[in-house]
mmCIF file of C-alpha atoms in Angstrom:
data_model
loop_
_atom_site.group_PDB
_atom_site.id
_atom_site.type_symbol
_atom_site.label_atom_id
_atom_site.label_comp_id
_atom_site.label_asym_id
_atom_site.label_seq_id
_atom_site.Cartn_x
_atom_site.Cartn_y
_atom_site.Cartn_z
ATOM 1 C CA MET A 1 22.302 -22.584 4.190
ATOM 2 C CA PHE A 2 21.668 -22.172 7.931
ATOM 3 C CA ALA A 3 23.199 -18.676 7.833
ATOM 4 C CA ASN A 4 20.725 -17.694 5.105
ATOM 5 C CA LEU A 5 17.810 -18.834 7.251
ATOM 6 C CA LEU A 6 19.123 -16.851 10.225
ATOM 7 C CA PHE A 7 19.454 -13.754 8.036
ATOM 8 C CA ILE A 8 15.870 -14.130 6.797
ATOM 9 C CA LYS A 9 14.526 -14.685 10.316
ATOM 10 C CA LYS A 10 16.452 -11.678 11.648
ATOM 11 C CA ASN A 11 15.139 -9.373 8.897
ATOM 12 C CA LEU A 12 11.618 -10.729 8.438
ATOM 13 C CA ASP A 13 10.044 -7.914 10.461
ATOM 14 C CA LYS A 14 11.638 -5.350 8.108
ATOM 15 C CA MET A 15 10.251 -6.958 4.947
ATOM 16 C CA PHE A 16 6.933 -6.001 3.391
ATOM 17 C CA ASN A 17 4.672 -8.897 4.282
ATOM 18 C CA LYS A 18 1.248 -7.248 4.392
ATOM 19 C CA TYR A 19 -0.597 -5.669 1.508
ATOM 20 C CA GLY A 20 -3.883 -4.110 0.545
ATOM 21 C CA VAL A 21 -5.234 -3.274 -2.906
ATOM 22 C CA GLU A 22 -8.252 -1.166 -3.803
ATOM 23 C CA LYS A 23 -9.327 -0.657 -7.436
ATOM 24 C CA TYR A 24 -11.673 2.221 -8.225
ATOM 25 C CA ASP A 25 -12.851 4.780 -10.787
ATOM 26 C CA ALA A 26 -11.030 8.028 -10.008
ATOM 27 C CA PHE A 27 -13.044 10.169 -12.429
ATOM 28 C CA ASP A 28 -16.630 10.089 -13.694
ATOM 29 C CA ASP A 29 -15.565 9.820 -17.346
ATOM 30 C CA VAL A 30 -13.532 6.629 -16.781
ATOM 31 C CA GLY A 31 -14.995 3.200 -16.096
ATOM 32 C CA GLY A 32 -13.468 -0.212 -15.586
ATOM 33 C CA LYS A 33 -11.769 0.581 -12.281
ATOM 34 C CA LEU A 34 -8.424 1.416 -13.898
ATOM 35 C CA SER A 35 -7.216 3.440 -10.892
ATOM 36 C CA PHE A 36 -5.780 1.640 -7.866
ATOM 37 C CA VAL A 37 -4.190 1.986 -4.439
ATOM 38 C CA LEU A 38 -1.487 -0.457 -3.327
ATOM 39 C CA VAL A 39 -0.356 -0.525 0.316
ATOM 40 C CA LEU A 40 2.769 -2.430 1.417
ATOM 41 C CA LEU A 41 3.478 -2.803 5.150
ATOM 42 C CA THR A 42 5.955 -4.512 7.447
ATOM 43 C CA ALA A 43 4.856 -6.537 10.471
ATOM 44 C CA ASP A 44 5.027 -3.254 12.472
ATOM 45 C CA ASN A 45 2.642 -1.569 9.993
ATOM 46 C CA ASP A 46 5.357 0.667 8.535
ATOM 47 C CA GLY A 47 5.539 1.163 4.783
ATOM 48 C CA PHE A 48 3.936 3.173 2.021
ATOM 49 C CA LEU A 49 1.024 3.401 -0.345
ATOM 50 C CA ILE A 50 0.965 4.090 -4.055
ATOM 51 C CA ASN A 51 -2.134 5.646 -5.585
ATOM 52 C CA SER A 52 -2.373 5.575 -9.377
ATOM 53 C CA MET A 53 -5.268 7.630 -10.762
ATOM 54 C CA HIS A 54 -6.169 7.001 -14.415
ATOM 55 C CA SER A 55 -7.975 9.550 -16.592
ATOM 56 C CA THR A 56 -8.751 9.420 -20.305
ATOM 57 C CA ASN A 57 -8.265 13.184 -20.711
ATOM 58 C CA GLU A 58 -5.514 14.023 -18.230
ATOM 59 C CA GLY A 59 -3.352 10.912 -18.327
ATOM 60 C CA CYS A 60 -2.234 9.093 -15.197
ATOM 61 C CA TYR A 61 -1.236 10.566 -11.842
ATOM 62 C CA THR A 62 0.751 8.534 -9.324
ATOM 63 C CA TYR A 63 1.195 9.477 -5.679
ATOM 64 C CA THR A 64 2.989 7.844 -2.773
ATOM 65 C CA LYS A 65 2.405 8.382 0.935
ATOM 66 C CA GLU A 66 4.424 7.159 3.902
ATOM 67 C CA ILE A 67 2.782 4.937 6.525
ATOM 68 C CA VAL A 68 4.225 4.755 10.071
ATOM 69 C CA ASN A 69 2.669 2.527 12.738
ATOM 70 C CA GLY A 70 -0.371 2.075 10.505
ATOM 71 C CA GLU A 71 -1.020 5.818 10.176
ATOM 72 C CA ALA A 72 -0.370 8.403 7.472
ATOM 73 C CA PHE A 73 0.739 11.964 8.207
ATOM 74 C CA VAL A 74 -1.477 13.325 5.432
ATOM 75 C CA ILE A 75 -5.176 12.974 4.721
ATOM 76 C CA LEU A 76 -6.081 9.756 2.921
ATOM 77 C CA SER A 77 -8.836 9.328 0.370
ATOM 78 C CA GLU A 78 -11.585 6.799 1.044
ATOM 79 C CA GLU A 79 -9.922 4.288 -1.294
ATOM 80 C CA GLU A 80 -6.511 4.805 0.326
ATOM 81 C CA GLN A 81 -7.993 4.294 3.794
ATOM 82 C CA GLN A 82 -9.745 1.096 2.660
ATOM 83 C CA ALA A 83 -6.527 -0.336 1.205
ATOM 84 C CA LEU A 84 -4.616 0.621 4.371
ATOM 85 C CA GLU A 85 -7.180 -1.092 6.618
ATOM 86 C CA GLU A 86 -7.044 -4.186 4.417
ATOM 87 C CA ALA A 87 -3.245 -4.295 4.682
ATOM 88 C CA LYS A 88 -3.268 -3.829 8.469
ATOM 89 C CA THR A 89 -5.709 -6.710 8.942
ATOM 90 C CA ASN A 90 -3.760 -9.095 6.689
ATOM 91 C CA SER A 91 -1.885 -11.542 8.890
ATOM 92 C CA SER A 92 1.858 -11.890 8.548
ATOM 93 C CA PRO A 93 3.148 -15.157 7.107
#
């Protein structure tokens, strides 16, 4: 049992323990905020985001972007940036 606790403590900084979620309408013809961005980060603000954009005519598009030290190497949409800021400000357990 003690060994399990040591393993968890040793690897806690590598686990995703911060998150941010932003729901939004990706297209004018779709209501109900069916699109979303989910950001998962470690204590060091490393991780990724998933952006799922829902459309009634085109289907659903899903994108992922890498996050390193709280920054992305590609341009983020307004919703992605909001979810990232939310995740970075969430305190670790």
